[in-house]
Short mmCIF file of N, CA and C in Angstrom, two decimals:
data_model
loop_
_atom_site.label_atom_id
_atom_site.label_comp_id
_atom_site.label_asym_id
_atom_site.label_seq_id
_atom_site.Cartn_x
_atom_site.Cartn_y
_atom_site.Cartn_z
N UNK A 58 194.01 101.19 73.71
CA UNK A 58 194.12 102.62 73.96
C UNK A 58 193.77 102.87 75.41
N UNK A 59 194.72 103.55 76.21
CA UNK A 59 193.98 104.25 77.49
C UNK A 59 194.58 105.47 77.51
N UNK A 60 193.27 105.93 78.93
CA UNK A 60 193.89 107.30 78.98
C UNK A 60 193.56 107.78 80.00
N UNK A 61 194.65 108.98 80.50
CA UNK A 61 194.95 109.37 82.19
C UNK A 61 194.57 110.61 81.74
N UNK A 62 193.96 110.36 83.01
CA UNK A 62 192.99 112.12 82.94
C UNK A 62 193.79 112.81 84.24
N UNK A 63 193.99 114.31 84.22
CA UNK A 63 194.33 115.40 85.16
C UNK A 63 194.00 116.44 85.32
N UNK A 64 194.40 117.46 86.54
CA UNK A 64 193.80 118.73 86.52
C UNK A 64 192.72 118.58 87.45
N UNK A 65 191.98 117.65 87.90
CA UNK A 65 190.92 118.05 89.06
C UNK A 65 191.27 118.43 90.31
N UNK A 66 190.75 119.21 91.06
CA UNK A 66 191.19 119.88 92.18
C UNK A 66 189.48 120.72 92.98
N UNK A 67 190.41 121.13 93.89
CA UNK A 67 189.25 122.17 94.38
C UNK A 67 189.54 123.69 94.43
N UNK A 68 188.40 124.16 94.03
CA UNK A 68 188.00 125.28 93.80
C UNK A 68 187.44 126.15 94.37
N UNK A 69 187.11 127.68 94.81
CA UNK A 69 186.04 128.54 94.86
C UNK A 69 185.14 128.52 94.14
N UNK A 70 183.63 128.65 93.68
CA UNK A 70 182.47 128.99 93.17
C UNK A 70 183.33 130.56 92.71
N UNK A 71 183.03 130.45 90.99
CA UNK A 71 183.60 131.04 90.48
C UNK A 71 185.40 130.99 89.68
N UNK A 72 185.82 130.25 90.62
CA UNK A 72 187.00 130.00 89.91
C UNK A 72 187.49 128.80 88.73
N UNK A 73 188.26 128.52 88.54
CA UNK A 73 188.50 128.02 87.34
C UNK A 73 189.58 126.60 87.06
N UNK A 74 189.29 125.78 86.48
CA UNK A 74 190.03 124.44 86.52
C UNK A 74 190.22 124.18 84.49
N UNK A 75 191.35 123.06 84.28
CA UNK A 75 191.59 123.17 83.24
C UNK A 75 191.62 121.32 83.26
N UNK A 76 190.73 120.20 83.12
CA UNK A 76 191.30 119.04 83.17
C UNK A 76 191.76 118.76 81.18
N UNK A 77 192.61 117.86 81.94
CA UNK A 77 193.19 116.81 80.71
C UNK A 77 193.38 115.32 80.45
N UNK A 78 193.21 115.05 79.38
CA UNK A 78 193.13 113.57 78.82
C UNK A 78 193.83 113.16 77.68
N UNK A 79 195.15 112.40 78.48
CA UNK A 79 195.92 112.08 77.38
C UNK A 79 195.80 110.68 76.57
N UNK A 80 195.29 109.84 75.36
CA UNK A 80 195.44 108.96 74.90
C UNK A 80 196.95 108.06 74.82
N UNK A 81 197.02 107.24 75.28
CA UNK A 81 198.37 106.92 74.46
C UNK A 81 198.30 105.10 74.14
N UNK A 82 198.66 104.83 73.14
CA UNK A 82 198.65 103.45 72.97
C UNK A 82 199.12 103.32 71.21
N UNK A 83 199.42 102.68 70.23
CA UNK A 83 199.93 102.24 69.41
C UNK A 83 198.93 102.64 68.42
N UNK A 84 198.94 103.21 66.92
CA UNK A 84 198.08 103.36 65.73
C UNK A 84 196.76 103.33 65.59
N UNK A 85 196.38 104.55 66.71
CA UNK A 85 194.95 104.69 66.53
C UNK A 85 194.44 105.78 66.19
N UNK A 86 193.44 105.66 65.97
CA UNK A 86 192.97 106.65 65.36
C UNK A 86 191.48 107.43 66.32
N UNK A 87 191.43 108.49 66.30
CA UNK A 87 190.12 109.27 67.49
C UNK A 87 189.13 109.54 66.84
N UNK A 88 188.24 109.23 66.62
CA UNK A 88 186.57 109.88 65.95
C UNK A 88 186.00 110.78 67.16
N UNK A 89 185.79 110.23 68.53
CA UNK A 89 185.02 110.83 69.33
C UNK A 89 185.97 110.88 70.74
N UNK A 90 185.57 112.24 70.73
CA UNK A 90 186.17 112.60 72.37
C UNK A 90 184.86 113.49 73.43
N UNK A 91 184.87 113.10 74.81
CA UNK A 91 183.98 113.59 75.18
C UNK A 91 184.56 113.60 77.24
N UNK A 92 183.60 114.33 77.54
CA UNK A 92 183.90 114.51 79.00
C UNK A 92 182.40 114.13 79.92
N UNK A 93 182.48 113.48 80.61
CA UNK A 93 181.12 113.07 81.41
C UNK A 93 181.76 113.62 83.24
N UNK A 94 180.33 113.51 83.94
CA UNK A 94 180.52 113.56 85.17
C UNK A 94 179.92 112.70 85.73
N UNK A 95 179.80 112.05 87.20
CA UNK A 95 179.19 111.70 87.82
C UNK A 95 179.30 112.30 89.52
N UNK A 96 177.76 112.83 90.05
CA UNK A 96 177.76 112.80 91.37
C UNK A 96 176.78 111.64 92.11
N UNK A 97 177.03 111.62 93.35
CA UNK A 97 176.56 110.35 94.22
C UNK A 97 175.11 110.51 93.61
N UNK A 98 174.36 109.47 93.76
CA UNK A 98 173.14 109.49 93.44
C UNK A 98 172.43 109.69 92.18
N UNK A 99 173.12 109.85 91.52
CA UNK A 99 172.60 110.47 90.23
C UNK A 99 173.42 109.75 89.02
N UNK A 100 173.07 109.76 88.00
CA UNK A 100 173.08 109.22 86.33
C UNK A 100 174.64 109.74 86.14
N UNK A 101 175.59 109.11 85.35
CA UNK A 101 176.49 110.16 84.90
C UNK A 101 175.88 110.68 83.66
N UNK A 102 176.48 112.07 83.41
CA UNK A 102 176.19 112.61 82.69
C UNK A 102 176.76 113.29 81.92
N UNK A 103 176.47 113.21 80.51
CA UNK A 103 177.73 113.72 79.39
C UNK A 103 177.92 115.09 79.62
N UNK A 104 178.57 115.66 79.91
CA UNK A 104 179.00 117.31 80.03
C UNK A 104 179.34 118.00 78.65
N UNK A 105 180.07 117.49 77.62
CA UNK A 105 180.36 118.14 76.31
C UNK A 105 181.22 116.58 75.60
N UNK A 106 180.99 117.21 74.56
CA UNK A 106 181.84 116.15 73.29
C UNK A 106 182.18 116.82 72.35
N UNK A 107 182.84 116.40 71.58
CA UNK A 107 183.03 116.41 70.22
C UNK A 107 183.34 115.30 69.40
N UNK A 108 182.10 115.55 68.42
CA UNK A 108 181.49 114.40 67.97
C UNK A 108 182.22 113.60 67.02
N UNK A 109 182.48 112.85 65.54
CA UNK A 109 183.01 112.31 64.65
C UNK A 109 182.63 113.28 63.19
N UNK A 110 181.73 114.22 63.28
CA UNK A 110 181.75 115.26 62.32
C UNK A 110 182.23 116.98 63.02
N UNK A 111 182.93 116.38 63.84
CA UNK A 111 183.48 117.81 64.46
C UNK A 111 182.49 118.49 65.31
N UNK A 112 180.98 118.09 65.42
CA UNK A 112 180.20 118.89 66.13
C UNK A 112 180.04 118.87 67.52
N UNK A 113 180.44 119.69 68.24
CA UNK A 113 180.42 120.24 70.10
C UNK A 113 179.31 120.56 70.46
N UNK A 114 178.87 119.55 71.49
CA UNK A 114 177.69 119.95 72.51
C UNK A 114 178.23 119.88 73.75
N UNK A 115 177.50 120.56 74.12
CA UNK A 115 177.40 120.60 75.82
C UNK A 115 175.98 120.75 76.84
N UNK A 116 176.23 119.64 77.71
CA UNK A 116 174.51 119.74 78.39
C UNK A 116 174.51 121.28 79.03
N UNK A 117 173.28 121.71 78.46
CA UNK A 117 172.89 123.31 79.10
C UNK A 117 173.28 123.85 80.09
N UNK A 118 173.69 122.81 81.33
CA UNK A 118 174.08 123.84 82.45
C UNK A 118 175.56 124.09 82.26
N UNK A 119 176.14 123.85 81.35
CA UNK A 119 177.90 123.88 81.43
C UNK A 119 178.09 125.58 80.25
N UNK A 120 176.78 125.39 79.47
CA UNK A 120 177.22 126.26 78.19
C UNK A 120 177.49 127.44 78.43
N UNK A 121 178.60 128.56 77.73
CA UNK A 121 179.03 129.47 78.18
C UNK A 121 180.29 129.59 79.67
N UNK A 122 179.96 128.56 80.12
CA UNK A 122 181.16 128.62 81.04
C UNK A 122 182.49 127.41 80.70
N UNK A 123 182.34 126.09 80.21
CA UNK A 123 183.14 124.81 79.63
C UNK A 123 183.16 125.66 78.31
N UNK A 124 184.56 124.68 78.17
CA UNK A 124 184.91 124.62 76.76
C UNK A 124 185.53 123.12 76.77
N UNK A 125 185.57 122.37 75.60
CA UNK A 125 186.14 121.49 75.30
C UNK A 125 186.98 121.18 73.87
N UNK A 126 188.03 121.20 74.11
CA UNK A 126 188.84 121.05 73.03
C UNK A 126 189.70 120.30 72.44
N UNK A 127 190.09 120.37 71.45
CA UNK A 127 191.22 119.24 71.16
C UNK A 127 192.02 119.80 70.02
N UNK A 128 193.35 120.48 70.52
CA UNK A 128 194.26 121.35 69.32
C UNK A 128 194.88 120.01 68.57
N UNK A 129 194.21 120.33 67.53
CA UNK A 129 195.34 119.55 66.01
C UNK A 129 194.62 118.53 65.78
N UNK A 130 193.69 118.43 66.33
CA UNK A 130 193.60 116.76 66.35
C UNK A 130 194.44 115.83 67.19
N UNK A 131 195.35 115.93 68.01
CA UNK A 131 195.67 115.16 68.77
C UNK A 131 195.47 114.39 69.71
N UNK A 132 195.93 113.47 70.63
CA UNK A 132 195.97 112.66 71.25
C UNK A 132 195.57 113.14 72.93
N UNK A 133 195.08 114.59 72.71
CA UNK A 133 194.55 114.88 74.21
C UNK A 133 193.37 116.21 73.67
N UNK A 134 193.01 115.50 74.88
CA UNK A 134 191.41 116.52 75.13
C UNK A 134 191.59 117.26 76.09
N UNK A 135 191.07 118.56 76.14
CA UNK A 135 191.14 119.46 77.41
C UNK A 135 189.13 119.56 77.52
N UNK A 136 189.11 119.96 78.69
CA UNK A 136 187.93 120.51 79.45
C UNK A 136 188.56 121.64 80.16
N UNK A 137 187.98 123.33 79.68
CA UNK A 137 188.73 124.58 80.26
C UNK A 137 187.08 124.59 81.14
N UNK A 138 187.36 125.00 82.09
CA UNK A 138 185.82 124.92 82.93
C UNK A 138 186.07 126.29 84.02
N UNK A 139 185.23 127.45 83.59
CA UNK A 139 184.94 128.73 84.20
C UNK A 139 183.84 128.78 85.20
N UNK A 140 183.98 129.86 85.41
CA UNK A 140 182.81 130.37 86.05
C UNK A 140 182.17 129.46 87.04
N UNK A 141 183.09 128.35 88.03
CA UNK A 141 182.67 127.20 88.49
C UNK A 141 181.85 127.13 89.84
N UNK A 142 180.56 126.23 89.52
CA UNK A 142 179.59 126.63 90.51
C UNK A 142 179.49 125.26 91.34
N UNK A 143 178.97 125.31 92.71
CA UNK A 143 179.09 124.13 93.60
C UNK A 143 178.14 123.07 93.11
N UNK A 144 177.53 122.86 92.20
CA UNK A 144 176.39 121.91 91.34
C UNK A 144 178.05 121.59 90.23
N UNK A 145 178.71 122.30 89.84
CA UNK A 145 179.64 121.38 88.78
C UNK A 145 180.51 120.33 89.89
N UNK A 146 180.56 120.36 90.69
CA UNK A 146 181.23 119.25 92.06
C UNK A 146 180.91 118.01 91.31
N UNK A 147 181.96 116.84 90.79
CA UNK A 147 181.58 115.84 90.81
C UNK A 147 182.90 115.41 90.26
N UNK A 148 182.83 113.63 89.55
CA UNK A 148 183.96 113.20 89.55
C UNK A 148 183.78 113.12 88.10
N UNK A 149 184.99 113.55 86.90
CA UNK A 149 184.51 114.02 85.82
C UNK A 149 185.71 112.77 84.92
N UNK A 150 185.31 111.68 84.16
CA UNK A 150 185.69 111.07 83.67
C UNK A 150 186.16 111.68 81.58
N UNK A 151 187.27 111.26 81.09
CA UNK A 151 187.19 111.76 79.54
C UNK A 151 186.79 110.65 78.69
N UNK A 152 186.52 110.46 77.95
CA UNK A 152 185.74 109.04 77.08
C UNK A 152 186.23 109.09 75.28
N UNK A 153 186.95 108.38 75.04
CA UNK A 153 187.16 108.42 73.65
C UNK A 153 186.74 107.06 72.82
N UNK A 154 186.44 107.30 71.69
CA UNK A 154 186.37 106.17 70.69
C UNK A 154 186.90 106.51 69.34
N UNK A 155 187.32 105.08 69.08
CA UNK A 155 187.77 105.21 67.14
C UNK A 155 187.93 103.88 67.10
N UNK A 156 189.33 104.27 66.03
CA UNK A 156 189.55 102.75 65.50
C UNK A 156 190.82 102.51 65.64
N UNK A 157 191.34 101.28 66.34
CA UNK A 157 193.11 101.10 65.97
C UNK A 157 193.35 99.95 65.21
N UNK A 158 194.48 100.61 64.79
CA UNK A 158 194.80 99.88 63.55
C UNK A 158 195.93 99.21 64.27
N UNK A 159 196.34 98.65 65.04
CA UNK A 159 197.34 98.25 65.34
C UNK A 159 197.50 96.77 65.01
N UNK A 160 196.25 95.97 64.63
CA UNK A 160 196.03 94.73 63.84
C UNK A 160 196.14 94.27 62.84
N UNK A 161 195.62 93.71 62.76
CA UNK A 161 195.15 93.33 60.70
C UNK A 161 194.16 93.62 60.66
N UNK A 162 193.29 94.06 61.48
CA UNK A 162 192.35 95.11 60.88
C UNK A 162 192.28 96.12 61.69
N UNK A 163 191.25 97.02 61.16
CA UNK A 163 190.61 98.09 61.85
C UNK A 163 189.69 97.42 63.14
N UNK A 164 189.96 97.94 64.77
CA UNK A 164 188.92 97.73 65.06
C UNK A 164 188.20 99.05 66.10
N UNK A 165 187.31 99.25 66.15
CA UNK A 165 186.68 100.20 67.17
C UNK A 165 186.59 99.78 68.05
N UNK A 166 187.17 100.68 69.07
CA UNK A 166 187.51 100.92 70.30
C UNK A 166 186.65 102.18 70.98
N UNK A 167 186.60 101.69 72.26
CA UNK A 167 186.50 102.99 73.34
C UNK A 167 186.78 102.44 74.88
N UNK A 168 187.19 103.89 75.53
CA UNK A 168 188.00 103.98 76.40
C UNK A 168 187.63 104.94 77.62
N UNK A 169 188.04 104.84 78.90
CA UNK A 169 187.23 105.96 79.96
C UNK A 169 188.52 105.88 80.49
N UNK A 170 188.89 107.17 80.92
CA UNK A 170 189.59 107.87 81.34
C UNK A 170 189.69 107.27 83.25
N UNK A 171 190.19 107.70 83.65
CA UNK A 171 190.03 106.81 85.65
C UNK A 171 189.21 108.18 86.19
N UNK A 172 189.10 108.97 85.77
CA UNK A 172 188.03 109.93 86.86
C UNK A 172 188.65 110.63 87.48
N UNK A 173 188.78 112.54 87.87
CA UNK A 173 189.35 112.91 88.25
C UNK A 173 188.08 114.02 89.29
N UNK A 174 188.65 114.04 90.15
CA UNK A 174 187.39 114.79 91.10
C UNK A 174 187.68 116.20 91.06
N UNK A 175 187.18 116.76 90.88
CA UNK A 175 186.44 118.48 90.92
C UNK A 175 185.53 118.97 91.96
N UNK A 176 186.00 119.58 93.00
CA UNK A 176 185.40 120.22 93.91
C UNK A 176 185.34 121.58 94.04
N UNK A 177 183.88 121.92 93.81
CA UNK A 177 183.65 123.26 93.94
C UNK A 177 182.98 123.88 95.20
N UNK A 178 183.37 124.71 96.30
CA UNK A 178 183.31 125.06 97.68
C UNK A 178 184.04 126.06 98.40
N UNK A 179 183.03 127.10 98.93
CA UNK A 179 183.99 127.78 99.57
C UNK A 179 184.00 127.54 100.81
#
């Protein structure tokens, strides 16, 4: 399974970006989708998911302004990201896991997206 992430760009503080993450590869199946960041110096850090029982978090500084979604269940994840402040600046990778069946068996998988940069600056 891989997957190409898009949509990063630069921004005003305050304005608004929409990235995406498309899966594509042969009979698999998605339990977990999620969006991380990383800036220089620092840890990456999970920004939001959605988990394998459907449950959405997001680390505190994103909440109310991110959304993260995934219509139908399909094969792409969005990150809708508002209200964008010069601390969300970083390079924001999508991360999935499951299982493909494309074997004789089931096996679990996971996957990182190539990183798409987000710059927030006026």
């Amino acid at each position: 399974v891989q997957l190409q992430a898009s949509g990063g760009g630069s921004v005003q503080p305050g304005g608004s970006l929409r990235l995406s993450c498309v899966a594509s590869g042969s009979n698999f199946n998605i339990r977990i989708v999620g969006w991380y960041r990383r800036t220089p110096g620092k840890p990456r850090e999970l920004v939001a998911e959605i988990t394998s029982d459907s449950i959405i978090n997001y680390v505190d500084s994103v909440k109310g302004r991110f959304t993260i979604f995934r219509p139908n269940d399909e094969n792409t994840m969005y990150l809708q990201m508002t209200s964008l402040k010069p601390e969300d600046t970083a390079v924001y990778y999508c991360y999935t896991a499951g299982y493909d069946y494309s074997g004789t068996q089931a096996e679990f998988f996971d996957a990182w997206g190539q990183g798409t940069q987000v710059t927030v600056s006026s």
